[in-house]
Short mmCIF file of C-alpha atoms and ligand atoms in Angstrom, two decimals:
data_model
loop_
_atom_site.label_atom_id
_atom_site.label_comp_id
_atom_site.label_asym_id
_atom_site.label_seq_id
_atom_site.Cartn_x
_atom_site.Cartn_y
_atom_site.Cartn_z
CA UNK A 1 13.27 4.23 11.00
CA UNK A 2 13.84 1.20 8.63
CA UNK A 3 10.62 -0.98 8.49
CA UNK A 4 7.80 1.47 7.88
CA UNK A 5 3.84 0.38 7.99
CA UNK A 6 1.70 2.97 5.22
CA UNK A 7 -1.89 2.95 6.23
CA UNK A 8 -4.21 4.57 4.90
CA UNK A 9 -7.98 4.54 2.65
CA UNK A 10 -7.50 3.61 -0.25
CA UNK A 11 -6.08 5.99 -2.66
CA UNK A 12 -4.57 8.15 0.10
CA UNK A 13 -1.51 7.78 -1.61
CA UNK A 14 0.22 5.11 -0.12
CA UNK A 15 1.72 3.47 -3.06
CA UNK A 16 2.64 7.11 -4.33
CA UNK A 17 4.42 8.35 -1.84
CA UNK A 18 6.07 4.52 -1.42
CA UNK A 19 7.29 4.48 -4.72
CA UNK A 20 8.92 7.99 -3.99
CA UNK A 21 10.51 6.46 -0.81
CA UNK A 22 11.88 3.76 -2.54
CA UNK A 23 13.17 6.43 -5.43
CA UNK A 24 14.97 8.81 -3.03
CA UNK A 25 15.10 7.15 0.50
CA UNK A 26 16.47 3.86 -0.74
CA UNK A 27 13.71 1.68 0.76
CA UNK A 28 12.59 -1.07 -1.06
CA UNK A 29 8.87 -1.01 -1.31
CA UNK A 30 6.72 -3.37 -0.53
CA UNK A 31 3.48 -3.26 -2.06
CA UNK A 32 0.89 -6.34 -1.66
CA UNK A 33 -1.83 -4.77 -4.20
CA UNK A 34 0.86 -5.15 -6.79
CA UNK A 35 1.90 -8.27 -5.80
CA UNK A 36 -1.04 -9.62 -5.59
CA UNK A 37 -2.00 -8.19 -9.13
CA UNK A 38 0.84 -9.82 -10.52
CA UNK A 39 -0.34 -13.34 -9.33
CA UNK A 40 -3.94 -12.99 -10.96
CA UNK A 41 -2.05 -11.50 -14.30
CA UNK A 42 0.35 -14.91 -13.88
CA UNK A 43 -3.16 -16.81 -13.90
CA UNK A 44 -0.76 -18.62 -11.22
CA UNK A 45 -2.84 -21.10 -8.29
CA UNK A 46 -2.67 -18.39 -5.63
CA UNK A 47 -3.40 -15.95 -8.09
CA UNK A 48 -6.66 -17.77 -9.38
CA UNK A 49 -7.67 -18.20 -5.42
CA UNK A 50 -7.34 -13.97 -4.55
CA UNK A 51 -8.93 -12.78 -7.99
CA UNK A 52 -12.49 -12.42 -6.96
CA UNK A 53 -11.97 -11.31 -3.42
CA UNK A 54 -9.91 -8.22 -5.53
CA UNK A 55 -12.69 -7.69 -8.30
CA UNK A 56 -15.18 -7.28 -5.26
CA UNK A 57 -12.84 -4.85 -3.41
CA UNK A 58 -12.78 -7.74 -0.02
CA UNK A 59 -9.94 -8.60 1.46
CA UNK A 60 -7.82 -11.64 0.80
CA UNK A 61 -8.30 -13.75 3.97
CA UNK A 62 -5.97 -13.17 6.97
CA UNK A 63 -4.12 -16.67 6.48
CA UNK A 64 -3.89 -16.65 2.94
CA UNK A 65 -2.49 -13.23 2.85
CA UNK A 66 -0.31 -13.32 5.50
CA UNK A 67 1.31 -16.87 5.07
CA UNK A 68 1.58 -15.08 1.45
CA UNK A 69 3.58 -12.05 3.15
CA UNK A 70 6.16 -13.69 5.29
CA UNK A 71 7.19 -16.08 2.90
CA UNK A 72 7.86 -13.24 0.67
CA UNK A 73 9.78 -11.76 3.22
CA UNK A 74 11.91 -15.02 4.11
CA UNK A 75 12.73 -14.94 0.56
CA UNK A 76 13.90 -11.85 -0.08
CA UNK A 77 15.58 -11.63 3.12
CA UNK A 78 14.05 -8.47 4.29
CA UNK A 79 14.19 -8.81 8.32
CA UNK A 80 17.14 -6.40 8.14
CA UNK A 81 16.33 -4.28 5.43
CA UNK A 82 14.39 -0.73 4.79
CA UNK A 83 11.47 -1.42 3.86
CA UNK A 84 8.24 0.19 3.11
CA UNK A 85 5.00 -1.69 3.60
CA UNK A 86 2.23 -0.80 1.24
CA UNK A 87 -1.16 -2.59 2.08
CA UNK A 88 0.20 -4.94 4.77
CA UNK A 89 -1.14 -5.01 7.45
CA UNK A 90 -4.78 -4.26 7.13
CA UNK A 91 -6.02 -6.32 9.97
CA UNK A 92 -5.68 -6.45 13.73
CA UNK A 93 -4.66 -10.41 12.51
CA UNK A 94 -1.74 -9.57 9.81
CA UNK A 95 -0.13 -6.40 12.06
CA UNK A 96 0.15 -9.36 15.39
CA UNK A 97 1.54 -11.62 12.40
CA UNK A 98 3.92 -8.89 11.35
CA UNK A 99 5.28 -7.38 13.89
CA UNK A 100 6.03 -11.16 15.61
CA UNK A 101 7.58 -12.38 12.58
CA UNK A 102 10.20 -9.45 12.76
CA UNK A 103 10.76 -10.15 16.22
CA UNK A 104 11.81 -13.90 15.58
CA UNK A 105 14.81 -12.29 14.16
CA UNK A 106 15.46 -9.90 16.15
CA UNK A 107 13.98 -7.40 14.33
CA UNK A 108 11.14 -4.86 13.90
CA UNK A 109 8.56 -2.53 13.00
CA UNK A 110 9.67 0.52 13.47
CA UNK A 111 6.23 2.86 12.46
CA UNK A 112 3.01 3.35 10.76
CA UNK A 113 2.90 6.25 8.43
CA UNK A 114 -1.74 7.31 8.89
CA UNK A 115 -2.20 9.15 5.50
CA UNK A 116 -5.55 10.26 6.17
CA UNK A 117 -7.59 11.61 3.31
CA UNK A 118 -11.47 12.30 2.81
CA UNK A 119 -13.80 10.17 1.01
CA UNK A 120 -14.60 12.74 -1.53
CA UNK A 121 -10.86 13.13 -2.73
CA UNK A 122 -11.07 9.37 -2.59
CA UNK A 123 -13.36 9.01 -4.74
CA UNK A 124 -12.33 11.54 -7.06
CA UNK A 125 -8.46 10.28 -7.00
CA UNK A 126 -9.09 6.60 -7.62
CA UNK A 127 -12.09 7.33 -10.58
CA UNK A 128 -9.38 9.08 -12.34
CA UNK A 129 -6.05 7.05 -11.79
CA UNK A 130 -3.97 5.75 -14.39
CA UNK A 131 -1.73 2.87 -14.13
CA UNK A 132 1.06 1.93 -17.08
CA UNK A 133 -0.33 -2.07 -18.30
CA UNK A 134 3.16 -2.90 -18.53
CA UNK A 135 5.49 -1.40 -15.46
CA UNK A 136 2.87 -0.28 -13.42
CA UNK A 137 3.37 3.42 -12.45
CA UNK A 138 0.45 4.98 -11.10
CA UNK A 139 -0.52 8.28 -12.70
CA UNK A 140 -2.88 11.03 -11.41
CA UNK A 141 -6.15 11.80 -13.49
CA UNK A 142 -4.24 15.31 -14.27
CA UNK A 143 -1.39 13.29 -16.33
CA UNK A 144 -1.92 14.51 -20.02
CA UNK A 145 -0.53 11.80 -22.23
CA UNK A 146 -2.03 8.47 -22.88
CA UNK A 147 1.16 6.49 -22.41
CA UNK A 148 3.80 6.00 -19.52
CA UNK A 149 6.13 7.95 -19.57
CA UNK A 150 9.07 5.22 -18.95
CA UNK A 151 7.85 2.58 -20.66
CA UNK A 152 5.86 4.17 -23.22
CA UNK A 153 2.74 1.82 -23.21
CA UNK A 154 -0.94 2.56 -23.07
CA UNK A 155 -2.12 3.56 -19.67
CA UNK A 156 -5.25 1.77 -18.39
CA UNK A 157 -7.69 1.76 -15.30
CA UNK A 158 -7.71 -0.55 -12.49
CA UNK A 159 -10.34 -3.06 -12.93
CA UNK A 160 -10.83 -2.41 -9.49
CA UNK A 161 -11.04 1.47 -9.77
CA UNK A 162 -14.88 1.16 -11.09
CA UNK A 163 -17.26 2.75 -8.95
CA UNK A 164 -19.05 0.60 -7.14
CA UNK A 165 -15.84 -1.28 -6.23
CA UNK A 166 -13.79 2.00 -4.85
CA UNK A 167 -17.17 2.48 -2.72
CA UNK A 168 -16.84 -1.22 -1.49
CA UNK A 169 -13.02 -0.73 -1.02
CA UNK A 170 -14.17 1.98 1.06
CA UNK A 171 -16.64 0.36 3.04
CA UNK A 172 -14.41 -2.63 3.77
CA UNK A 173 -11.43 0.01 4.98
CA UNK A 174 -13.60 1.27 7.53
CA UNK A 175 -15.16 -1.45 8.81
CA UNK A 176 -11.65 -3.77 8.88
CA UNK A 177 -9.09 -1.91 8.09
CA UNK A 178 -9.28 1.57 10.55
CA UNK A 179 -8.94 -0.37 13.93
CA UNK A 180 -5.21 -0.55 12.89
CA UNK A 181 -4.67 3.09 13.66
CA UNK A 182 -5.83 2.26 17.57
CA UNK A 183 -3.60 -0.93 17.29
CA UNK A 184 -0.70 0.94 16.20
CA UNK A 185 -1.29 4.56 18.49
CA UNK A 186 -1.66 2.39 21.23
CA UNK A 187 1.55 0.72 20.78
CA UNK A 188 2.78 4.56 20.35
CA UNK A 189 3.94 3.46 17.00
CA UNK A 190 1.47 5.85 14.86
CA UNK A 191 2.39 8.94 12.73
CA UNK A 192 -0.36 10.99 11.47
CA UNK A 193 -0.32 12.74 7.86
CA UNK A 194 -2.60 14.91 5.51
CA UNK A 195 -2.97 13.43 2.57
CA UNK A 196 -3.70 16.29 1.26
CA UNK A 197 -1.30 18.50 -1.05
CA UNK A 198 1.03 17.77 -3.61
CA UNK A 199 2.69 14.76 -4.04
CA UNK A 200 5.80 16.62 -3.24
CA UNK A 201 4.29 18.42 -0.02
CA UNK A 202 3.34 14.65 1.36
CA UNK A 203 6.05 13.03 1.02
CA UNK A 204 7.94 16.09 2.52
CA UNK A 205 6.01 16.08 5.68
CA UNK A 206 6.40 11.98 5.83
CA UNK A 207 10.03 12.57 5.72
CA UNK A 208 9.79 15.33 8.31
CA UNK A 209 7.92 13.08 10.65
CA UNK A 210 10.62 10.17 10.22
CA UNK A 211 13.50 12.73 10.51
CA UNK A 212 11.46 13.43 14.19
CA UNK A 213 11.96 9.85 15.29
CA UNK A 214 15.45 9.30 14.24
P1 AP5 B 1 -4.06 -2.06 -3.07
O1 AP5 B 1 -3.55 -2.05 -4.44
O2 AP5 B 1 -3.12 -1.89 -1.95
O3 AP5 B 1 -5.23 -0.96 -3.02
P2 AP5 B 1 -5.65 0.13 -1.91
O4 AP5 B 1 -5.23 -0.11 -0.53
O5 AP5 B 1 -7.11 0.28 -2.12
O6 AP5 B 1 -4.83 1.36 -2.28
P3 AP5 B 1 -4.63 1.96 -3.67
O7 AP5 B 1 -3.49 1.28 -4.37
O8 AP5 B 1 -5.93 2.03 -4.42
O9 AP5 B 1 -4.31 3.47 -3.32
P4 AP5 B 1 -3.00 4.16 -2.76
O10 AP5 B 1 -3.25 4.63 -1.35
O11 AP5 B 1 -1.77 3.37 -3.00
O12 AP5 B 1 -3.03 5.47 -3.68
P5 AP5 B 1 -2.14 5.83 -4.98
O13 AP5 B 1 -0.77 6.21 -4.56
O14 AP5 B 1 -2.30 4.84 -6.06
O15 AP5 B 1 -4.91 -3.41 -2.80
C1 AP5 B 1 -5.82 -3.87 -3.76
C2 AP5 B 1 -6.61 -5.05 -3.21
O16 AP5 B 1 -5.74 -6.13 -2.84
C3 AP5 B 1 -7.43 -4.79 -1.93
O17 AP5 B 1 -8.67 -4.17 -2.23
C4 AP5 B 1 -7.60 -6.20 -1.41
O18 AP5 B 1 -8.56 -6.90 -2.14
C5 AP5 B 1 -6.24 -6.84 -1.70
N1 AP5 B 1 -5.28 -6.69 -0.59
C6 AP5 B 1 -4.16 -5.92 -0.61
N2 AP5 B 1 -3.52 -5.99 0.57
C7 AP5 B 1 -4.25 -6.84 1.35
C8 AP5 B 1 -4.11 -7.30 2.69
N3 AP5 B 1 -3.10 -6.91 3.46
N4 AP5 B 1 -5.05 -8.13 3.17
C9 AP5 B 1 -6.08 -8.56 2.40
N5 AP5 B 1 -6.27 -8.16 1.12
C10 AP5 B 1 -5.36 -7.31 0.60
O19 AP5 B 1 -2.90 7.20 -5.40
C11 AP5 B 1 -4.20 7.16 -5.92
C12 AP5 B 1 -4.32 8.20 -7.06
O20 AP5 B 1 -4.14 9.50 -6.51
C13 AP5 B 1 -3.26 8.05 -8.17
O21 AP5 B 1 -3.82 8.40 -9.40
C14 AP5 B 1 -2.17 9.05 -7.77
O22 AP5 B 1 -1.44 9.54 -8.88
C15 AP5 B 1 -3.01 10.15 -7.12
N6 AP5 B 1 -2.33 10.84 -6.05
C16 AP5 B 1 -1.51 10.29 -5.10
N7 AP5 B 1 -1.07 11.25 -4.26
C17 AP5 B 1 -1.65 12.42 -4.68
C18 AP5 B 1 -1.60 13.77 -4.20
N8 AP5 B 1 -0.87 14.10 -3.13
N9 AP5 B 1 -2.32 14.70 -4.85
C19 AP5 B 1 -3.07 14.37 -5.95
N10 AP5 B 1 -3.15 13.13 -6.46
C20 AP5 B 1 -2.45 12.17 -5.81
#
């Protein structure tokens, strides 16, 4: 299992348990929300074209985004690679445009990793998050210091972590983004998880499931 699709609401986790991947799995993780984040912060052109579909909590449209994606992954050469993707695919649209663009050179997607999670937790998870300004590590509402502890600056909210926008992030995830998980069980690509549990817990039962497929 080398090319790995995370799905899941938002908050679930994704980027979390990612992040560990990368960490202790050696995958290098591949997270569009950060990317994207990065391009608005860079006041670059693309980044001044995405910023309001982010603010609202829509999606970036399917051709903008996923033109976006594979050139990313033409330039970093990642056809071959292990790689975790975080936020891409979210449509019916970008998974078709994924998976084909693998296949063009010979290669693939090998799963999608479902981190379910309820709406409740959701909402509770994302109104407390913490994200470093500078390196971006993602801290739980439980963390107890006010500044990361790797970089050591101030820890701030994601402008997109106010309430009415997690509740529109919501809303948009079920109406666009849950036909993926027939897309990908169909294609008997789809691995189910609890996102709930400790972080550690999670990612152990992610790794289980992989271990399964080997
Ligand atoms: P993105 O940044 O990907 O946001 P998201 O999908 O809404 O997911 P999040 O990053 O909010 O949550 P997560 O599942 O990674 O959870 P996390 O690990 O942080 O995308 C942002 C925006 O970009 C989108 O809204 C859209 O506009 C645009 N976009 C991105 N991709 C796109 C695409 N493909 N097409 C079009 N537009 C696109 O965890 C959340 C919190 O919970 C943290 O505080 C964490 O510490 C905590 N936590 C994690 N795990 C646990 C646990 N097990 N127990 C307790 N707390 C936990």
């Amino acid at each position: 299992m080398e090319r790995i699709v995370f799905l899941g609401p938002p908050g679930s986790g994704k980027g979390t348990q990612a992040e560990l991947f990368s960490k202790r799995e050696n995958f290098i993780h591949l997270s569009t929300g950060d990317l994207l984040r990065s391009e608005i912060e860079g006041k670059t052109g693309f980044g001044r074209i995405i910023k309001d579909y982010i603010g609202k909590g829509l999606l970036v449209p399917d051709e903008k985004i996923t033109d976006y994606i594979k050139n990313y992954i033409e330039k970093n050469d990642l056809y071959k690679k292990k790689v975790i993707f975080d936020g891409f695919p979210r449509r019916v649209f970008q998974a078709d445009a994924l998976i084909n663009v693998m296949k063009e050179k010979s290669s693939s997607i090998d799963c999608a990793i479902f981190i379910s999670l309820d709406d409740e937790t959701v909402i509770e998870r994302l109104s407390n998050r913490l994200v470093c300004g500078e390196c971006k590590k993602v801290y739980p509402g439980t963390y107890e210091d006010e500044y990361c502890s790797i970089c050591h600056k101030k820890l701030i909210r994601r402008t997109d972590d106010d309430a009415d926008v997690i509740k529109k992030r919501l809303d948009v995830y079920k109406a666009e983004t849950k036909d993926l998980i027939g897309y990908f069980e169909q294609k008997a690509m789809l691995r189910r998880i609890d996102g709930i549990g400790t972080t550690e817990k999670v990612f152990e039962k992610i790794k289980k499931v992989l271990n399964e497929d080997v």
